[in-house]
mmCIF file of C-alpha atoms in Angstrom:
data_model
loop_
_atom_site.group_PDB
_atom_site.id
_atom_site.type_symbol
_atom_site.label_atom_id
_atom_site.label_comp_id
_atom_site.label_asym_id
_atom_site.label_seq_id
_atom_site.Cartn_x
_atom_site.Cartn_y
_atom_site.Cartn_z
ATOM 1 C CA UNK A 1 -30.587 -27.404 167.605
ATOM 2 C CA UNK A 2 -30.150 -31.314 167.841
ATOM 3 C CA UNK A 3 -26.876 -30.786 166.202
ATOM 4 C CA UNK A 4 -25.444 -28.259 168.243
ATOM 5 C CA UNK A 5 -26.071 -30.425 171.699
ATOM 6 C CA UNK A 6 -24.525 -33.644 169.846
ATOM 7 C CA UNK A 7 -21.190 -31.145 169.090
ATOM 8 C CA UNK A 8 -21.529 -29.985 172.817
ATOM 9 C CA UNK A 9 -21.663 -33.899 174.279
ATOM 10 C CA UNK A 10 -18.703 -34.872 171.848
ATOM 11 C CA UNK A 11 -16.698 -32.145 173.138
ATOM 12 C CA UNK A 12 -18.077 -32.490 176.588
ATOM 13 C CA UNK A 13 -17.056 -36.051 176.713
ATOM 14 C CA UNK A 14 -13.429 -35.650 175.082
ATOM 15 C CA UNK A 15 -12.690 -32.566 178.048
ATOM 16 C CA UNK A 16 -13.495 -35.508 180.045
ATOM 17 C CA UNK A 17 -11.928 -38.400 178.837
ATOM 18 C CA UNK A 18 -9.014 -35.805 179.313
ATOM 19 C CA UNK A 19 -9.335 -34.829 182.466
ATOM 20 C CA UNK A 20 -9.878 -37.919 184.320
ATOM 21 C CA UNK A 21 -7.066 -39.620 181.660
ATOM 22 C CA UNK A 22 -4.135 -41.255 184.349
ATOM 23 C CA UNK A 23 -1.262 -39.294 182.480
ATOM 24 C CA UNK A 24 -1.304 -36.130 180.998
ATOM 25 C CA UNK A 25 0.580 -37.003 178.113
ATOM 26 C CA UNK A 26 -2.666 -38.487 177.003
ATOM 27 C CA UNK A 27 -4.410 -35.456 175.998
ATOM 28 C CA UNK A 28 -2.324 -32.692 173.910
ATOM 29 C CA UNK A 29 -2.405 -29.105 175.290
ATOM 30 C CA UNK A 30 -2.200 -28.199 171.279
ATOM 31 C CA UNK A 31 -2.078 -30.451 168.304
ATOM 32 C CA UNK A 32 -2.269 -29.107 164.486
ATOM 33 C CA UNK A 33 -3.030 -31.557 161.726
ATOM 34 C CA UNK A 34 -3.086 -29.398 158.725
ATOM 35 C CA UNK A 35 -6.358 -30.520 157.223
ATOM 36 C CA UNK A 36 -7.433 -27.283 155.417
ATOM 37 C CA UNK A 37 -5.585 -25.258 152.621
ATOM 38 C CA UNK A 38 -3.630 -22.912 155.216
ATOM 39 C CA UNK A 39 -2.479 -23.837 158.321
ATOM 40 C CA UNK A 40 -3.322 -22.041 161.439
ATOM 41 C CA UNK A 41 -1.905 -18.590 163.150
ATOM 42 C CA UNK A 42 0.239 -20.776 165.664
ATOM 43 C CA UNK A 43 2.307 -21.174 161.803
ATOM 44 C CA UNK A 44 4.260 -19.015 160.019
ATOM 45 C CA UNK A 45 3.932 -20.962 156.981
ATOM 46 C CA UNK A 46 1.128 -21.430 156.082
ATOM 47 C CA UNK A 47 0.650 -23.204 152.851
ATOM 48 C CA UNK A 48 -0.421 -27.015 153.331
ATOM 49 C CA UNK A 49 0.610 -30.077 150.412
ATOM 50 C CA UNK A 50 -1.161 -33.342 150.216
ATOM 51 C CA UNK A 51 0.633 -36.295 150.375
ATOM 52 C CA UNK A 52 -0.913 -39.266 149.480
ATOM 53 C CA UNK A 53 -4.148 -37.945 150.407
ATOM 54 C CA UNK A 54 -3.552 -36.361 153.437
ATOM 55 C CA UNK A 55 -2.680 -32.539 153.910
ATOM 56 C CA UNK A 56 0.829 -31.800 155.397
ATOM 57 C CA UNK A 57 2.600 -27.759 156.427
ATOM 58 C CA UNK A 58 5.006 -27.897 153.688
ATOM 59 C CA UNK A 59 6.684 -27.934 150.665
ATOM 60 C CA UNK A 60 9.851 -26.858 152.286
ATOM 61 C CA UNK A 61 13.186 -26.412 151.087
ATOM 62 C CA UNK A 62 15.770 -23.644 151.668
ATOM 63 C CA UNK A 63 17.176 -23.702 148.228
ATOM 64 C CA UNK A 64 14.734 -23.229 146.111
ATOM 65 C CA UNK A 65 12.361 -19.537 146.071
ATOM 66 C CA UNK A 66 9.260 -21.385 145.366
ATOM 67 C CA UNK A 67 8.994 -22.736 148.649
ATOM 68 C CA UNK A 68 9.818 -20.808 152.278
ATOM 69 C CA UNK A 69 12.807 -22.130 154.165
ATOM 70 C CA UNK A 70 11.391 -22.571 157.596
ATOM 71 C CA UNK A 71 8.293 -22.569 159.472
ATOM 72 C CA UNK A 72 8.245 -21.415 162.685
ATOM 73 C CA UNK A 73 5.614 -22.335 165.866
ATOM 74 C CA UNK A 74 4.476 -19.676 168.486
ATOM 75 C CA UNK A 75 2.598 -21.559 170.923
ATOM 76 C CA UNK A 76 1.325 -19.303 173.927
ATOM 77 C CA UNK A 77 -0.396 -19.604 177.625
ATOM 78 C CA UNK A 78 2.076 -22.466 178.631
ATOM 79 C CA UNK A 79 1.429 -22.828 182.731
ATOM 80 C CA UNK A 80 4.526 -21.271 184.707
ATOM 81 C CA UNK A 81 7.477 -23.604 185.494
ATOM 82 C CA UNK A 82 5.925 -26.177 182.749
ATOM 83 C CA UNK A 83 7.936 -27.930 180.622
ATOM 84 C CA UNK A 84 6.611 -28.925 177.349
ATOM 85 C CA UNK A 85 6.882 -31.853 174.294
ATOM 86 C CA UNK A 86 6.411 -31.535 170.920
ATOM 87 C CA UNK A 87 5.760 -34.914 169.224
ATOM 88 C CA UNK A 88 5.330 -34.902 165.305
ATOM 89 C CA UNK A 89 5.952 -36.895 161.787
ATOM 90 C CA UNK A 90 8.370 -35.681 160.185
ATOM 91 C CA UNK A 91 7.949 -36.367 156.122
ATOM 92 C CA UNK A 92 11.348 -36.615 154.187
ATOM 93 C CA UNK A 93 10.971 -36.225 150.626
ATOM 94 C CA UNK A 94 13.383 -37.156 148.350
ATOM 95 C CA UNK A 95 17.094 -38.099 148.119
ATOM 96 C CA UNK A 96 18.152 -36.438 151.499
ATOM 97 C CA UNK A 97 22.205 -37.532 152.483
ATOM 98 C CA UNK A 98 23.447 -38.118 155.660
ATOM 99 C CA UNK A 99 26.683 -38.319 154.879
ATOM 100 C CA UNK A 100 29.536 -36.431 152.366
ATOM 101 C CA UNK A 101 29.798 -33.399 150.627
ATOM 102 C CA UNK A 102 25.766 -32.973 149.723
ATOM 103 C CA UNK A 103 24.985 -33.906 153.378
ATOM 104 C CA UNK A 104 21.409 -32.681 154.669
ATOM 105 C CA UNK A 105 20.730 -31.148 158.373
ATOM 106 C CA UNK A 106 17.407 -30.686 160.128
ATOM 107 C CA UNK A 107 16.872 -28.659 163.111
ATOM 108 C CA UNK A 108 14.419 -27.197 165.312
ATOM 109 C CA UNK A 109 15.553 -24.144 167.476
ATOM 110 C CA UNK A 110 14.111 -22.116 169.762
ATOM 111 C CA UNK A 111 13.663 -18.151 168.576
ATOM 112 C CA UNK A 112 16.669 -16.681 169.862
ATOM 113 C CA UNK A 113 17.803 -19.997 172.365
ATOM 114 C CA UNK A 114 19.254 -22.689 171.363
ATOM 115 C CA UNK A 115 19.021 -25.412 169.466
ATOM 116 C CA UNK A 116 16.395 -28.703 170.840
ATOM 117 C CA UNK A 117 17.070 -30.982 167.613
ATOM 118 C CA UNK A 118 20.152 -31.068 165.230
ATOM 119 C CA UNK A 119 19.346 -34.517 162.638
ATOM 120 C CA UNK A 120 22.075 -35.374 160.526
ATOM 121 C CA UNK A 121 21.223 -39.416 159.742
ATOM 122 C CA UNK A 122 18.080 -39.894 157.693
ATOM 123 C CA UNK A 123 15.946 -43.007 156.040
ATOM 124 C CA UNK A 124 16.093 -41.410 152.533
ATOM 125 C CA UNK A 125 17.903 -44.719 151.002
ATOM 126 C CA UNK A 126 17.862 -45.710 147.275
ATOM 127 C CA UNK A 127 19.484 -48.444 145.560
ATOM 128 C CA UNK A 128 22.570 -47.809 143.778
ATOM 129 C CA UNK A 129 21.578 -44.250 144.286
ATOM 130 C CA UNK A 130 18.862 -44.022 141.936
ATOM 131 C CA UNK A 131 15.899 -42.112 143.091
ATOM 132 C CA UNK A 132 13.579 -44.607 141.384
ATOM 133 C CA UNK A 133 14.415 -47.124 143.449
ATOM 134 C CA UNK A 134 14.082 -45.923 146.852
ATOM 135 C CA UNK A 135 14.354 -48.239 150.321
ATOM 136 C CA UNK A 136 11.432 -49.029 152.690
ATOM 137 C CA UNK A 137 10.381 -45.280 151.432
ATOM 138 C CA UNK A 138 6.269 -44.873 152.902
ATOM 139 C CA UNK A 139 4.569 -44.146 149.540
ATOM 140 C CA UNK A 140 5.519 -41.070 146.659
ATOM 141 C CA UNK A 141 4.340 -38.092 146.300
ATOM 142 C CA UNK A 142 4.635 -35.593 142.766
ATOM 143 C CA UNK A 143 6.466 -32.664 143.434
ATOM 144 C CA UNK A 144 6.483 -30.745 139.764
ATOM 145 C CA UNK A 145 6.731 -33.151 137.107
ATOM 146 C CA UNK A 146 8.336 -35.745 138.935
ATOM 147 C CA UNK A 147 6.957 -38.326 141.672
ATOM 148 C CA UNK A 148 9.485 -38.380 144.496
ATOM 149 C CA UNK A 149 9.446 -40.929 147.323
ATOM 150 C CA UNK A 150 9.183 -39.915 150.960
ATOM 151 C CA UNK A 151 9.429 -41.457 154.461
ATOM 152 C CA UNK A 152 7.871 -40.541 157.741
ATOM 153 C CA UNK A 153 9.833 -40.887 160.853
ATOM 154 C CA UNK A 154 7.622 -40.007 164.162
ATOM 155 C CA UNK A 155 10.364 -37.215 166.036
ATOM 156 C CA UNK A 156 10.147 -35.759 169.501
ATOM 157 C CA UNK A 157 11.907 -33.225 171.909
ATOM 158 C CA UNK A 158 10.868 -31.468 175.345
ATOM 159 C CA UNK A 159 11.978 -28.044 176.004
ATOM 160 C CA UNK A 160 12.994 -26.926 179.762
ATOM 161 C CA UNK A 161 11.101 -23.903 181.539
ATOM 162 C CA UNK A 162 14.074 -22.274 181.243
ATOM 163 C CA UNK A 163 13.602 -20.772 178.056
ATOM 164 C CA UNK A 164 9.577 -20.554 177.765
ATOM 165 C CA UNK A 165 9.643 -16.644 178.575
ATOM 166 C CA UNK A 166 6.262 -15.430 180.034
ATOM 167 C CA UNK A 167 4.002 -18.331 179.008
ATOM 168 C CA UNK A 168 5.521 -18.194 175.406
ATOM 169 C CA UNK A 169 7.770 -20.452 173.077
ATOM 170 C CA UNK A 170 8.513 -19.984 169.512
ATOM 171 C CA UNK A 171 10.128 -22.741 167.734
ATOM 172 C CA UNK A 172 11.762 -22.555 164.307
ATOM 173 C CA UNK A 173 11.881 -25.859 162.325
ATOM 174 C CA UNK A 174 14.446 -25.726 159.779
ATOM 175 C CA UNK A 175 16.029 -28.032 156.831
ATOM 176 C CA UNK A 176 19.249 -27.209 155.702
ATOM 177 C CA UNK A 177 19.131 -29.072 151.854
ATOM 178 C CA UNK A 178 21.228 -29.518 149.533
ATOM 179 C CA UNK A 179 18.934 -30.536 146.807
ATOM 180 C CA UNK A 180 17.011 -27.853 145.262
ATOM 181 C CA UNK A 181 14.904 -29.230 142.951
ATOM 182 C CA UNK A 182 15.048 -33.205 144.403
ATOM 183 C CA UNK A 183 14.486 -32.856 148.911
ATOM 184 C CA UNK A 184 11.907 -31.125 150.480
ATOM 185 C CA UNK A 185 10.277 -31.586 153.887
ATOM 186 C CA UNK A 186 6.721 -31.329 155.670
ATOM 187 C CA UNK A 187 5.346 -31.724 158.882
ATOM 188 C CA UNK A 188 2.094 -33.325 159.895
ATOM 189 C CA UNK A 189 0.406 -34.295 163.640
ATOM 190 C CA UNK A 190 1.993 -32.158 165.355
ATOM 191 C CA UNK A 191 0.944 -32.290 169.304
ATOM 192 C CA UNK A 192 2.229 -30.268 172.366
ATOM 193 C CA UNK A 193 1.856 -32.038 175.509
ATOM 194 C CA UNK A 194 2.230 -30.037 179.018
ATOM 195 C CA UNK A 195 5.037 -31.630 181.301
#
């Protein structure tokens, strides 16, 4: 019993540290951080990978069958004429190119509108193009046999009213690779915030 009115005073304080918070960027309408083997129902994806320790939605890569292509986020019961941000790290792992003939593209779209986010430039260096001897990479993680490096870049994007149809706004997050056994892609602290 004493542990069931601690939970309730936690969660009573957080609604209102919240509430009486100045901005309302400061408290996330939704936020996902992936800590369990399969992500939520908001996710169609939902298979989780730990890097470095910490569980990420992902392994994706378009290329390769082992691993789905996309993920896509319904989120639901957004207030009328609200706008809305998505904030999130974005993981790169591996040799993505931002430039030439293998170039890489990530985008996030919304189902059947258009496109919010369209990344062609990425941090994914390595010296003398050697993926053992990647650039201000943020740690490596094994993907099959071999240990790749990755980077996290924090990414954000607010979508207009305009195309949140009754309350409801499904956004497809997408790489378009060109490596199918050396890039991949996860996503990790993802937060909506009410505008």
């Amino acid at each position: 019993m004493n542990k069931i009115l601690y939970l309730f005073a936690i969660s009573t304080f957080s609604l209102l540290l919240c509430a009486s918070s100045a901005s309302a960027e400061n408290c996330p309408f939704k936020s996902f951080s992936f800590e369990k083997k399969k992500a939520s129902s908001h996710w169609s994806a939902k298979k989780t990978y730990v890097v470095s320790g910490n569980r990420t939605l992902g392994l994706f890569n378009n290329r390769n069958k082992r691993y789905p292509s996309q993920t896509v986020l319904t989120i639901k019961d957004i207030p009328k004429n609200s706008s809305i941000t998505v904030k999130f790290d974005m993981l790169y792992i591996g040799s993505w190119d931002s430039e030439g003939k293998l170039a890489d593209r990530f985008t996030v779209k919304v189902g059947g509108g258009p496109e919010i986010m369209n990344i062609t430039e990425f941090p994914c260096l390595l010296e003398d193009g050697d993926d053992n001897k990647p650039v201000n990479n943020t740690g490596f993680v094994k993907v099959g046999e071999r240990d790749r490096a990755y980077w996290i870049t924090p990414l954000s994007f607010t979508v207009e009213p305009s195309v949140i149809i009754k309350g409801e706004l499904k956004l497809e997050f997408k790489g378009y690779l060109t490596g199918r056994k050396t890039e991949f892609w996860a996503l990790d602290d993802v937060e909506i915030f009410i505008n």
